[in-house]
Amino acid sequence: MSTPVLRPATSDDLPAIHSVLLRAEAADDVARVMEFDEMCEELDDARIPFATHVRVAEVHGDVVGYVYALHLPSEVKEERCYLFGNVDPAHRGLGVGRALMTWGIGQARSLLESTGRDLPRHVRLQISESATSAHALMGAMGFGIVRYIDELIRPLDDVAAMPAPAAVDGITIVPWPDGRDEEIRREKNDAFMDHWGSTPSSVEDWHAQVHGFGARPDLSFVALDDEDRVVAHALNHRYEADDELLGRSEAWIDSLGTLEAWRGRGVASALIVRSLQAFAEAGLTHAALAVDSENPTGASRLYRSLGFGPSTRSIVHDLAV
């Protein structure tokens, strides 16, 4: 058995990292196909400098695994560092994953301790439920399961016959407006303040989410009150590369949030129904979304009442440090 050699990654490793990712997720039955440009956009982040935050594992000079650390400081409730990585299926069970995770945990600890803030500190990974070998490794390395994230889908064949949601007094649903991204970002951050594990979106993060890979502001909507203020949003995405694997064409309700003062009045329902209508009008067959199974707003019940059903699930592992 050859011992894996870990080294800092460079941009030249991106094709090899992408190849490992595709082979790993195919072997684990992960229901997506991440395109190369999508992966590169995720890694093109000032918070993920390759030399210090990314490691690749080599065996006989070939990249067979990788890991990277992303520190998401909330500065309010807790400090979290997320780890992401994969191992080529042909090299699993040989210590590659453990070597990568050992380095990743050490790097995460250093990043968490570097803030100097006296907040709870956590290393976390979110992994598809189907990746059984990764879950076993997390358990062996001392991680515990803290959350389940359910992915739900809904066919769009009956959308035209859906009854329109009841009008919400004082609210108008409009297409995603140009030039108001900053206002919507502030609304999003306020709306998600009480959501588990949420981090306020920076200007840069929000711009990437609204205009980056897969973003479809043309299929997205906001809710305005009588004073033209944004009180809720539905930011939607589309990933065409997944269609052949899934056997369907779907759009994602990627970010859905309502200010606390407007919850319970049907605003979110109105945004979802308008999104479903837009997806159907665009010729898509399904809608999808992800929800924390313990979401405090009761979102999971809302989605199921609107016809969404279970598809896949991911699991969040946590190591307190």
PDB file of C-alpha atoms in Angstrom:
ATOM      1  CA  MET A   1       0.000   0.000   0.000  1.00  0.00           C
ATOM      2  CA  SER A   2       1.393   3.393  -1.004  1.00  0.00           C
ATOM      3  CA  THR A   3       1.212   6.150   1.583  1.00  0.00           C
ATOM      4  CA  PRO A   4      -0.619   9.213   0.232  1.00  0.00           C
ATOM      5  CA  VAL A   5       1.467  12.360  -0.051  1.00  0.00           C
ATOM      6  CA  LEU A   6      -0.317  15.585   0.867  1.00  0.00           C
ATOM      7  CA  ARG A   7       0.758  18.880  -0.669  1.00  0.00           C
ATOM      8  CA  PRO A   8      -0.678  22.370  -1.153  1.00  0.00           C
ATOM      9  CA  ALA A   9      -2.910  22.628  -4.203  1.00  0.00           C
ATOM     10  CA  THR A  10      -2.377  25.021  -7.093  1.00  0.00           C
ATOM     11  CA  SER A  11      -4.707  26.207  -9.833  1.00  0.00           C
ATOM     12  CA  ASP A  12      -3.078  23.616 -12.104  1.00  0.00           C
ATOM     13  CA  ASP A  13      -4.719  20.923  -9.971  1.00  0.00           C
ATOM     14  CA  LEU A  14      -8.266  22.080 -10.713  1.00  0.00           C
ATOM     15  CA  PRO A  15      -8.922  19.577 -13.555  1.00  0.00           C
ATOM     16  CA  ALA A  16      -7.652  16.693 -11.404  1.00  0.00           C
ATOM     17  CA  ILE A  17      -9.722  17.840  -8.415  1.00  0.00           C
ATOM     18  CA  HIS A  18     -12.794  18.047 -10.641  1.00  0.00           C
ATOM     19  CA  SER A  19     -12.148  14.553 -11.971  1.00  0.00           C
ATOM     20  CA  VAL A  20     -11.919  13.145  -8.433  1.00  0.00           C
ATOM     21  CA  LEU A  21     -15.121  14.966  -7.466  1.00  0.00           C
ATOM     22  CA  LEU A  22     -17.077  13.546 -10.427  1.00  0.00           C
ATOM     23  CA  ARG A  23     -15.879   9.978  -9.847  1.00  0.00           C
ATOM     24  CA  ALA A  24     -16.530  10.177  -6.112  1.00  0.00           C
ATOM     25  CA  GLU A  25     -20.035  11.607  -6.406  1.00  0.00           C
ATOM     26  CA  ALA A  26     -20.975   9.114  -9.139  1.00  0.00           C
ATOM     27  CA  ALA A  27     -19.812   6.225  -6.928  1.00  0.00           C
ATOM     28  CA  ASP A  28     -21.773   7.638  -3.977  1.00  0.00           C
ATOM     29  CA  ASP A  29     -24.977   8.154  -6.021  1.00  0.00           C
ATOM     30  CA  VAL A  30     -24.965  11.890  -5.308  1.00  0.00           C
ATOM     31  CA  ALA A  31     -27.810  13.338  -7.350  1.00  0.00           C
ATOM     32  CA  ARG A  32     -25.926  16.086  -9.176  1.00  0.00           C
ATOM     33  CA  VAL A  33     -23.262  16.695 -11.807  1.00  0.00           C
ATOM     34  CA  MET A  34     -21.026  19.588 -10.802  1.00  0.00           C
ATOM     35  CA  GLU A  35     -19.640  21.308 -13.865  1.00  0.00           C
ATOM     36  CA  PHE A  36     -16.010  22.406 -13.979  1.00  0.00           C
ATOM     37  CA  ASP A  37     -16.877  26.116 -14.134  1.00  0.00           C
ATOM     38  CA  GLU A  38     -19.218  25.721 -11.163  1.00  0.00           C
ATOM     39  CA  MET A  39     -16.503  24.100  -9.062  1.00  0.00           C
ATOM     40  CA  CYS A  40     -13.962  26.739 -10.083  1.00  0.00           C
ATOM     41  CA  GLU A  41     -16.367  29.492  -9.066  1.00  0.00           C
ATOM     42  CA  GLU A  42     -16.767  27.941  -5.620  1.00  0.00           C
ATOM     43  CA  LEU A  43     -13.004  27.747  -5.158  1.00  0.00           C
ATOM     44  CA  ASP A  44     -12.350  31.236  -6.555  1.00  0.00           C
ATOM     45  CA  ASP A  45     -12.859  32.736  -3.120  1.00  0.00           C
ATOM     46  CA  ALA A  46     -10.474  34.978  -1.209  1.00  0.00           C
ATOM     47  CA  ARG A  47     -11.278  32.904   1.909  1.00  0.00           C
ATOM     48  CA  ILE A  48      -9.846  29.765   0.255  1.00  0.00           C
ATOM     49  CA  PRO A  49      -6.217  30.551  -0.672  1.00  0.00           C
ATOM     50  CA  PHE A  50      -4.848  27.428  -2.310  1.00  0.00           C
ATOM     51  CA  ALA A  51      -1.446  27.465  -0.645  1.00  0.00           C
ATOM     52  CA  THR A  52      -2.794  27.372   2.900  1.00  0.00           C
ATOM     53  CA  HIS A  53      -6.419  26.176   2.751  1.00  0.00           C
ATOM     54  CA  VAL A  54      -6.415  23.428   0.090  1.00  0.00           C
ATOM     55  CA  ARG A  55      -4.565  20.103   0.091  1.00  0.00           C
ATOM     56  CA  VAL A  56      -4.454  17.347  -2.511  1.00  0.00           C
ATOM     57  CA  ALA A  57      -3.426  13.758  -1.854  1.00  0.00           C
ATOM     58  CA  GLU A  58      -1.174  12.080  -4.395  1.00  0.00           C
ATOM     59  CA  VAL A  59      -0.359   8.411  -4.917  1.00  0.00           C
ATOM     60  CA  HIS A  60       2.416   7.714  -7.438  1.00  0.00           C
ATOM     61  CA  GLY A  61       2.099  11.320  -8.606  1.00  0.00           C
ATOM     62  CA  ASP A  62      -1.659  11.119  -9.301  1.00  0.00           C
ATOM     63  CA  VAL A  63      -4.184  13.270  -7.431  1.00  0.00           C
ATOM     64  CA  VAL A  64      -6.540  10.832  -5.679  1.00  0.00           C
ATOM     65  CA  GLY A  65      -8.225  13.133  -3.151  1.00  0.00           C
ATOM     66  CA  TYR A  66      -8.539  16.678  -1.897  1.00  0.00           C
ATOM     67  CA  VAL A  67      -9.825  18.721   1.017  1.00  0.00           C
ATOM     68  CA  TYR A  68     -10.328  22.442   1.605  1.00  0.00           C
ATOM     69  CA  ALA A  69     -11.394  24.617   4.506  1.00  0.00           C
ATOM     70  CA  LEU A  70     -13.835  27.515   4.428  1.00  0.00           C
ATOM     71  CA  HIS A  71     -14.116  29.616   7.579  1.00  0.00           C
ATOM     72  CA  LEU A  72     -17.511  31.301   7.949  1.00  0.00           C
ATOM     73  CA  PRO A  73     -17.316  33.600  10.968  1.00  0.00           C
ATOM     74  CA  SER A  74     -20.689  34.712  12.294  1.00  0.00           C
ATOM     75  CA  GLU A  75     -19.070  36.936  14.921  1.00  0.00           C
ATOM     76  CA  VAL A  76     -22.311  36.715  16.917  1.00  0.00           C
ATOM     77  CA  LYS A  77     -23.344  33.189  17.969  1.00  0.00           C
ATOM     78  CA  GLU A  78     -20.581  30.803  16.931  1.00  0.00           C
ATOM     79  CA  GLU A  79     -17.517  30.328  14.777  1.00  0.00           C
ATOM     80  CA  ARG A  80     -17.698  27.632  12.086  1.00  0.00           C
ATOM     81  CA  CYS A  81     -15.218  26.203   9.641  1.00  0.00           C
ATOM     82  CA  TYR A  82     -16.591  23.924   6.942  1.00  0.00           C
ATOM     83  CA  LEU A  83     -14.505  21.204   5.304  1.00  0.00           C
ATOM     84  CA  PHE A  84     -15.126  19.915   1.772  1.00  0.00           C
ATOM     85  CA  GLY A  85     -13.413  17.037   0.047  1.00  0.00           C
ATOM     86  CA  ASN A  86     -13.535  13.715  -1.775  1.00  0.00           C
ATOM     87  CA  VAL A  87     -11.441  10.604  -2.368  1.00  0.00           C
ATOM     88  CA  ASP A  88     -11.255   8.692  -5.637  1.00  0.00           C
ATOM     89  CA  PRO A  89     -13.304   5.487  -5.169  1.00  0.00           C
ATOM     90  CA  ALA A  90     -10.368   3.370  -6.361  1.00  0.00           C
ATOM     91  CA  HIS A  91      -8.262   4.642  -3.435  1.00  0.00           C
ATOM     92  CA  ARG A  92     -10.754   4.411  -0.583  1.00  0.00           C
ATOM     93  CA  GLY A  93     -10.007   2.310   2.456  1.00  0.00           C
ATOM     94  CA  LEU A  94      -6.280   2.998   2.113  1.00  0.00           C
ATOM     95  CA  GLY A  95      -5.950   5.906   4.538  1.00  0.00           C
ATOM     96  CA  VAL A  96      -6.296   8.731   2.008  1.00  0.00           C
ATOM     97  CA  GLY A  97      -9.493  10.141   3.501  1.00  0.00           C
ATOM     98  CA  ARG A  98      -8.177   9.939   7.055  1.00  0.00           C
ATOM     99  CA  ALA A  99      -4.960  11.727   6.078  1.00  0.00           C
ATOM    100  CA  LEU A 100      -6.876  14.499   4.342  1.00  0.00           C
ATOM    101  CA  MET A 101      -9.329  14.892   7.226  1.00  0.00           C
ATOM    102  CA  THR A 102      -6.558  14.952   9.824  1.00  0.00           C
ATOM    103  CA  TRP A 103      -4.956  17.851   7.984  1.00  0.00           C
ATOM    104  CA  GLY A 104      -8.349  19.525   7.444  1.00  0.00           C
ATOM    105  CA  ILE A 105      -9.294  19.371  11.114  1.00  0.00           C
ATOM    106  CA  GLY A 106      -5.953  20.864  12.090  1.00  0.00           C
ATOM    107  CA  GLN A 107      -6.353  23.674   9.575  1.00  0.00           C
ATOM    108  CA  ALA A 108      -9.910  24.321  10.740  1.00  0.00           C
ATOM    109  CA  ARG A 109      -8.765  24.535  14.360  1.00  0.00           C
ATOM    110  CA  SER A 110      -6.113  27.082  13.437  1.00  0.00           C
ATOM    111  CA  LEU A 111      -8.612  29.220  11.524  1.00  0.00           C
ATOM    112  CA  LEU A 112     -11.161  29.091  14.338  1.00  0.00           C
ATOM    113  CA  GLU A 113      -8.582  29.998  16.979  1.00  0.00           C
ATOM    114  CA  SER A 114      -7.152  32.841  14.897  1.00  0.00           C
ATOM    115  CA  THR A 115     -10.203  35.072  15.449  1.00  0.00           C
ATOM    116  CA  GLY A 116      -9.512  35.621  19.130  1.00  0.00           C
ATOM    117  CA  ARG A 117     -13.267  35.770  19.794  1.00  0.00           C
ATOM    118  CA  ASP A 118     -14.700  33.892  22.760  1.00  0.00           C
ATOM    119  CA  LEU A 119     -17.430  32.035  20.881  1.00  0.00           C
ATOM    120  CA  PRO A 120     -18.272  28.329  20.507  1.00  0.00           C
ATOM    121  CA  ARG A 121     -16.143  26.856  17.710  1.00  0.00           C
ATOM    122  CA  HIS A 122     -17.198  24.094  15.345  1.00  0.00           C
ATOM    123  CA  VAL A 123     -15.775  22.123  12.440  1.00  0.00           C
ATOM    124  CA  ARG A 124     -18.587  20.976  10.138  1.00  0.00           C
ATOM    125  CA  LEU A 125     -19.159  18.936   7.004  1.00  0.00           C
ATOM    126  CA  GLN A 126     -22.379  18.492   5.046  1.00  0.00           C
ATOM    127  CA  ILE A 127     -22.371  15.191   3.174  1.00  0.00           C
ATOM    128  CA  SER A 128     -24.941  13.448   1.000  1.00  0.00           C
ATOM    129  CA  GLU A 129     -26.686  10.672   2.937  1.00  0.00           C
ATOM    130  CA  SER A 130     -25.719   8.190   0.219  1.00  0.00           C
ATOM    131  CA  ALA A 131     -21.955   8.682   0.817  1.00  0.00           C
ATOM    132  CA  THR A 132     -21.804   5.908   3.412  1.00  0.00           C
ATOM    133  CA  SER A 133     -18.013   5.608   3.607  1.00  0.00           C
ATOM    134  CA  ALA A 134     -17.650   9.309   4.386  1.00  0.00           C
ATOM    135  CA  HIS A 135     -20.171   9.066   7.233  1.00  0.00           C
ATOM    136  CA  ALA A 136     -18.287   6.132   8.693  1.00  0.00           C
ATOM    137  CA  LEU A 137     -15.045   8.122   8.585  1.00  0.00           C
ATOM    138  CA  MET A 138     -16.666  11.106  10.299  1.00  0.00           C
ATOM    139  CA  GLY A 139     -17.882   8.908  13.129  1.00  0.00           C
ATOM    140  CA  ALA A 140     -14.464   7.321  13.505  1.00  0.00           C
ATOM    141  CA  MET A 141     -12.850  10.762  13.754  1.00  0.00           C
ATOM    142  CA  GLY A 142     -15.117  11.987  16.536  1.00  0.00           C
ATOM    143  CA  PHE A 143     -17.770  13.914  14.632  1.00  0.00           C
ATOM    144  CA  GLY A 144     -21.400  13.776  15.662  1.00  0.00           C
ATOM    145  CA  ILE A 145     -24.525  14.257  13.556  1.00  0.00           C
ATOM    146  CA  VAL A 146     -26.228  17.564  14.360  1.00  0.00           C
ATOM    147  CA  ARG A 147     -28.641  18.168  11.465  1.00  0.00           C
ATOM    148  CA  TYR A 148     -30.441  16.591   8.532  1.00  0.00           C
ATOM    149  CA  ILE A 149     -31.064  18.660   5.403  1.00  0.00           C
ATOM    150  CA  ASP A 150     -33.953  17.320   3.315  1.00  0.00           C
ATOM    151  CA  GLU A 151     -34.074  17.868  -0.428  1.00  0.00           C
ATOM    152  CA  LEU A 152     -37.651  17.977  -1.700  1.00  0.00           C
ATOM    153  CA  ILE A 153     -39.023  17.894  -5.240  1.00  0.00           C
ATOM    154  CA  ARG A 154     -42.352  18.705  -6.841  1.00  0.00           C
ATOM    155  CA  PRO A 155     -43.619  17.832 -10.329  1.00  0.00           C
ATOM    156  CA  LEU A 156     -44.879  20.834 -12.289  1.00  0.00           C
ATOM    157  CA  ASP A 157     -47.500  19.054 -14.405  1.00  0.00           C
ATOM    158  CA  ASP A 158     -50.407  20.380 -12.333  1.00  0.00           C
ATOM    159  CA  VAL A 159     -49.185  23.945 -11.809  1.00  0.00           C
ATOM    160  CA  ALA A 160     -51.584  25.459 -14.345  1.00  0.00           C
ATOM    161  CA  ALA A 161     -54.508  24.030 -12.368  1.00  0.00           C
ATOM    162  CA  MET A 162     -53.221  25.164  -8.967  1.00  0.00           C
ATOM    163  CA  PRO A 163     -55.500  27.646  -7.224  1.00  0.00           C
ATOM    164  CA  ALA A 164     -53.902  31.036  -6.852  1.00  0.00           C
ATOM    165  CA  PRO A 165     -52.758  31.697  -3.281  1.00  0.00           C
ATOM    166  CA  ALA A 166     -54.868  34.104  -1.309  1.00  0.00           C
ATOM    167  CA  ALA A 167     -53.789  37.698  -1.763  1.00  0.00           C
ATOM    168  CA  VAL A 168     -51.733  39.006   1.144  1.00  0.00           C
ATOM    169  CA  ASP A 169     -52.952  42.388   2.290  1.00  0.00           C
ATOM    170  CA  GLY A 170     -50.259  45.006   1.716  1.00  0.00           C
ATOM    171  CA  ILE A 171     -48.000  42.727  -0.364  1.00  0.00           C
ATOM    172  CA  THR A 172     -47.183  42.630  -4.078  1.00  0.00           C
ATOM    173  CA  ILE A 173     -45.149  39.836  -5.690  1.00  0.00           C
ATOM    174  CA  VAL A 174     -42.903  41.178  -8.471  1.00  0.00           C
ATOM    175  CA  PRO A 175     -40.072  39.796 -10.656  1.00  0.00           C
ATOM    176  CA  TRP A 176     -36.557  40.127  -9.259  1.00  0.00           C
ATOM    177  CA  PRO A 177     -35.782  43.837  -9.636  1.00  0.00           C
ATOM    178  CA  ASP A 178     -32.624  45.241 -11.179  1.00  0.00           C
ATOM    179  CA  GLY A 179     -30.471  47.456  -8.985  1.00  0.00           C
ATOM    180  CA  ARG A 180     -31.850  46.315  -5.624  1.00  0.00           C
ATOM    181  CA  ASP A 181     -29.501  43.468  -4.751  1.00  0.00           C
ATOM    182  CA  GLU A 182     -28.119  45.242  -1.685  1.00  0.00           C
ATOM    183  CA  GLU A 183     -31.590  45.878  -0.263  1.00  0.00           C
ATOM    184  CA  ILE A 184     -32.534  42.242  -0.835  1.00  0.00           C
ATOM    185  CA  ARG A 185     -29.268  41.093   0.759  1.00  0.00           C
ATOM    186  CA  ARG A 186     -30.091  43.011   3.925  1.00  0.00           C
ATOM    187  CA  GLU A 187     -33.599  41.540   3.961  1.00  0.00           C
ATOM    188  CA  LYS A 188     -32.160  38.048   3.462  1.00  0.00           C
ATOM    189  CA  ASN A 189     -29.692  38.465   6.330  1.00  0.00           C
ATOM    190  CA  ASP A 190     -32.434  39.686   8.672  1.00  0.00           C
ATOM    191  CA  ALA A 191     -34.821  36.919   7.601  1.00  0.00           C
ATOM    192  CA  PHE A 192     -32.255  34.187   8.242  1.00  0.00           C
ATOM    193  CA  MET A 193     -31.031  35.568  11.563  1.00  0.00           C
ATOM    194  CA  ASP A 194     -32.871  32.860  13.540  1.00  0.00           C
ATOM    195  CA  HIS A 195     -32.005  29.975  11.182  1.00  0.00           C
ATOM    196  CA  TRP A 196     -29.603  27.323  12.492  1.00  0.00           C
ATOM    197  CA  GLY A 197     -26.141  27.543  10.980  1.00  0.00           C
ATOM    198  CA  SER A 198     -26.898  30.663   8.943  1.00  0.00           C
ATOM    199  CA  THR A 199     -24.188  33.213   8.268  1.00  0.00           C
ATOM    200  CA  PRO A 200     -24.961  36.746   7.048  1.00  0.00           C
ATOM    201  CA  SER A 201     -24.130  37.015   3.340  1.00  0.00           C
ATOM    202  CA  SER A 202     -21.393  39.481   2.462  1.00  0.00           C
ATOM    203  CA  VAL A 203     -21.761  41.740  -0.555  1.00  0.00           C
ATOM    204  CA  GLU A 204     -19.405  39.473  -2.507  1.00  0.00           C
ATOM    205  CA  ASP A 205     -21.166  36.246  -1.492  1.00  0.00           C
ATOM    206  CA  TRP A 206     -24.577  37.639  -2.334  1.00  0.00           C
ATOM    207  CA  HIS A 207     -23.440  38.892  -5.742  1.00  0.00           C
ATOM    208  CA  ALA A 208     -22.138  35.403  -6.560  1.00  0.00           C
ATOM    209  CA  GLN A 209     -25.378  33.812  -5.379  1.00  0.00           C
ATOM    210  CA  VAL A 210     -27.552  36.193  -7.412  1.00  0.00           C
ATOM    211  CA  HIS A 211     -25.422  36.420 -10.562  1.00  0.00           C
ATOM    212  CA  GLY A 212     -23.055  33.433 -10.429  1.00  0.00           C
ATOM    213  CA  PHE A 213     -23.206  29.920 -11.820  1.00  0.00           C
ATOM    214  CA  GLY A 214     -26.759  28.608 -12.135  1.00  0.00           C
ATOM    215  CA  ALA A 215     -28.398  31.799 -10.869  1.00  0.00           C
ATOM    216  CA  ARG A 216     -31.686  32.661 -12.556  1.00  0.00           C
ATOM    217  CA  PRO A 217     -32.891  36.063 -11.389  1.00  0.00           C
ATOM    218  CA  ASP A 218     -35.210  35.959 -14.421  1.00  0.00           C
ATOM    219  CA  LEU A 219     -37.055  33.121 -12.638  1.00  0.00           C
ATOM    220  CA  SER A 220     -36.882  34.775  -9.197  1.00  0.00           C
ATOM    221  CA  PHE A 221     -39.219  37.054  -7.254  1.00  0.00           C
ATOM    222  CA  VAL A 222     -39.520  39.402  -4.291  1.00  0.00           C
ATOM    223  CA  ALA A 223     -42.401  40.578  -2.126  1.00  0.00           C
ATOM    224  CA  LEU A 224     -42.869  44.334  -1.657  1.00  0.00           C
ATOM    225  CA  ASP A 225     -44.972  46.042   0.989  1.00  0.00           C
ATOM    226  CA  ASP A 226     -47.103  49.136   0.427  1.00  0.00           C
ATOM    227  CA  GLU A 227     -44.055  51.340   0.887  1.00  0.00           C
ATOM    228  CA  ASP A 228     -42.082  49.467  -1.801  1.00  0.00           C
ATOM    229  CA  ARG A 229     -39.816  47.773   0.745  1.00  0.00           C
ATOM    230  CA  VAL A 230     -38.542  44.234   0.167  1.00  0.00           C
ATOM    231  CA  VAL A 231     -39.962  41.980   2.890  1.00  0.00           C
ATOM    232  CA  ALA A 232     -39.345  38.547   1.323  1.00  0.00           C
ATOM    233  CA  HIS A 233     -37.511  36.921  -1.576  1.00  0.00           C
ATOM    234  CA  ALA A 234     -37.299  33.731  -3.625  1.00  0.00           C
ATOM    235  CA  LEU A 235     -33.941  33.445  -5.404  1.00  0.00           C
ATOM    236  CA  ASN A 236     -33.959  30.534  -7.846  1.00  0.00           C
ATOM    237  CA  HIS A 237     -31.303  28.534  -9.700  1.00  0.00           C
ATOM    238  CA  ARG A 238     -31.099  26.096 -12.600  1.00  0.00           C
ATOM    239  CA  TYR A 239     -28.427  23.414 -13.191  1.00  0.00           C
ATOM    240  CA  GLU A 240     -28.860  21.955 -16.671  1.00  0.00           C
ATOM    241  CA  ALA A 241     -26.006  19.462 -16.329  1.00  0.00           C
ATOM    242  CA  ASP A 242     -28.106  17.490 -13.820  1.00  0.00           C
ATOM    243  CA  ASP A 243     -30.959  16.813 -16.257  1.00  0.00           C
ATOM    244  CA  GLU A 244     -29.652  13.629 -17.872  1.00  0.00           C
ATOM    245  CA  LEU A 245     -28.643  12.069 -14.547  1.00  0.00           C
ATOM    246  CA  LEU A 246     -31.972  12.922 -12.885  1.00  0.00           C
ATOM    247  CA  GLY A 247     -34.211  12.226 -15.859  1.00  0.00           C
ATOM    248  CA  ARG A 248     -35.967  15.533 -15.325  1.00  0.00           C
ATOM    249  CA  SER A 249     -35.423  19.251 -15.800  1.00  0.00           C
ATOM    250  CA  GLU A 250     -35.709  21.132 -12.552  1.00  0.00           C
ATOM    251  CA  ALA A 251     -35.175  24.558 -11.048  1.00  0.00           C
ATOM    252  CA  TRP A 252     -34.117  25.132  -7.454  1.00  0.00           C
ATOM    253  CA  ILE A 253     -35.756  27.490  -5.021  1.00  0.00           C
ATOM    254  CA  ASP A 254     -32.331  28.244  -3.664  1.00  0.00           C
ATOM    255  CA  SER A 255     -32.992  30.975  -1.093  1.00  0.00           C
ATOM    256  CA  LEU A 256     -36.424  31.722   0.350  1.00  0.00           C
ATOM    257  CA  GLY A 257     -36.774  34.131   3.243  1.00  0.00           C
ATOM    258  CA  THR A 258     -39.417  36.321   4.868  1.00  0.00           C
ATOM    259  CA  LEU A 259     -38.911  39.007   7.486  1.00  0.00           C
ATOM    260  CA  GLU A 260     -40.222  37.837  10.845  1.00  0.00           C
ATOM    261  CA  ALA A 261     -42.937  40.513  10.997  1.00  0.00           C
ATOM    262  CA  TRP A 262     -44.483  39.149   7.788  1.00  0.00           C
ATOM    263  CA  ARG A 263     -44.367  35.429   8.564  1.00  0.00           C
ATOM    264  CA  GLY A 264     -47.554  33.434   8.864  1.00  0.00           C
ATOM    265  CA  ARG A 265     -49.479  35.579   6.365  1.00  0.00           C
ATOM    266  CA  GLY A 266     -48.917  33.562   3.198  1.00  0.00           C
ATOM    267  CA  VAL A 267     -46.061  35.608   1.719  1.00  0.00           C
ATOM    268  CA  ALA A 268     -43.746  32.614   1.312  1.00  0.00           C
ATOM    269  CA  SER A 269     -46.574  30.560  -0.230  1.00  0.00           C
ATOM    270  CA  ALA A 270     -47.212  33.302  -2.765  1.00  0.00           C
ATOM    271  CA  LEU A 271     -43.516  33.447  -3.693  1.00  0.00           C
ATOM    272  CA  ILE A 272     -43.313  29.672  -4.082  1.00  0.00           C
ATOM    273  CA  VAL A 273     -46.427  29.451  -6.256  1.00  0.00           C
ATOM    274  CA  ARG A 274     -45.208  32.284  -8.481  1.00  0.00           C
ATOM    275  CA  SER A 275     -41.853  30.498  -8.790  1.00  0.00           C
ATOM    276  CA  LEU A 276     -43.556  27.220  -9.731  1.00  0.00           C
ATOM    277  CA  GLN A 277     -45.560  29.031 -12.376  1.00  0.00           C
ATOM    278  CA  ALA A 278     -42.394  30.579 -13.823  1.00  0.00           C
ATOM    279  CA  PHE A 279     -40.643  27.208 -13.893  1.00  0.00           C
ATOM    280  CA  ALA A 280     -43.561  25.594 -15.708  1.00  0.00           C
ATOM    281  CA  GLU A 281     -43.759  28.472 -18.177  1.00  0.00           C
ATOM    282  CA  ALA A 282     -40.051  27.936 -18.901  1.00  0.00           C
ATOM    283  CA  GLY A 283     -40.784  24.329 -19.862  1.00  0.00           C
ATOM    284  CA  LEU A 284     -39.247  22.686 -16.787  1.00  0.00           C
ATOM    285  CA  THR A 285     -40.691  19.516 -15.296  1.00  0.00           C
ATOM    286  CA  HIS A 286     -39.850  19.795 -11.577  1.00  0.00           C
ATOM    287  CA  ALA A 287     -39.054  22.197  -8.759  1.00  0.00           C
ATOM    288  CA  ALA A 288     -36.602  21.382  -5.969  1.00  0.00           C
ATOM    289  CA  LEU A 289     -35.486  22.898  -2.673  1.00  0.00           C
ATOM    290  CA  ALA A 290     -33.553  22.002   0.462  1.00  0.00           C
ATOM    291  CA  VAL A 291     -34.786  22.541   4.010  1.00  0.00           C
ATOM    292  CA  ASP A 292     -33.402  22.007   7.483  1.00  0.00           C
ATOM    293  CA  SER A 293     -35.600  19.277   8.958  1.00  0.00           C
ATOM    294  CA  GLU A 294     -35.779  21.319  12.172  1.00  0.00           C
ATOM    295  CA  ASN A 295     -36.345  24.723  10.555  1.00  0.00           C
ATOM    296  CA  PRO A 296     -37.953  26.941  13.244  1.00  0.00           C
ATOM    297  CA  THR A 297     -40.323  28.644  10.794  1.00  0.00           C
ATOM    298  CA  GLY A 298     -42.192  25.431   9.955  1.00  0.00           C
ATOM    299  CA  ALA A 299     -40.935  25.643   6.377  1.00  0.00           C
ATOM    300  CA  SER A 300     -40.920  21.874   5.887  1.00  0.00           C
ATOM    301  CA  ARG A 301     -44.664  21.663   6.590  1.00  0.00           C
ATOM    302  CA  LEU A 302     -45.308  24.553   4.212  1.00  0.00           C
ATOM    303  CA  TYR A 303     -43.412  22.936   1.359  1.00  0.00           C
ATOM    304  CA  ARG A 304     -45.196  19.634   1.770  1.00  0.00           C
ATOM    305  CA  SER A 305     -48.559  21.405   1.815  1.00  0.00           C
ATOM    306  CA  LEU A 306     -47.645  22.856  -1.592  1.00  0.00           C
ATOM    307  CA  GLY A 307     -46.945  19.457  -3.103  1.00  0.00           C
ATOM    308  CA  PHE A 308     -43.240  18.924  -2.393  1.00  0.00           C
ATOM    309  CA  GLY A 309     -42.132  15.434  -1.407  1.00  0.00           C
ATOM    310  CA  PRO A 310     -38.876  13.824  -0.233  1.00  0.00           C
ATOM    311  CA  SER A 311     -36.079  13.200  -2.706  1.00  0.00           C
ATOM    312  CA  THR A 312     -32.656  12.954  -1.085  1.00  0.00           C
ATOM    313  CA  ARG A 313     -31.051  14.047   2.172  1.00  0.00           C
ATOM    314  CA  SER A 314     -27.697  15.304   3.402  1.00  0.00           C
ATOM    315  CA  ILE A 315     -26.254  15.033   6.889  1.00  0.00           C
ATOM    316  CA  VAL A 316     -24.327  17.691   8.813  1.00  0.00           C
ATOM    317  CA  HIS A 317     -21.485  16.366  10.977  1.00  0.00           C
ATOM    318  CA  ASP A 318     -20.021  18.534  13.742  1.00  0.00           C
ATOM    319  CA  LEU A 319     -16.867  18.535  15.827  1.00  0.00           C
ATOM    320  CA  ALA A 320     -16.767  21.085  18.659  1.00  0.00           C
ATOM    321  CA  VAL A 321     -13.270  22.461  19.281  1.00  0.00           C
TER     322      VAL A 321
END
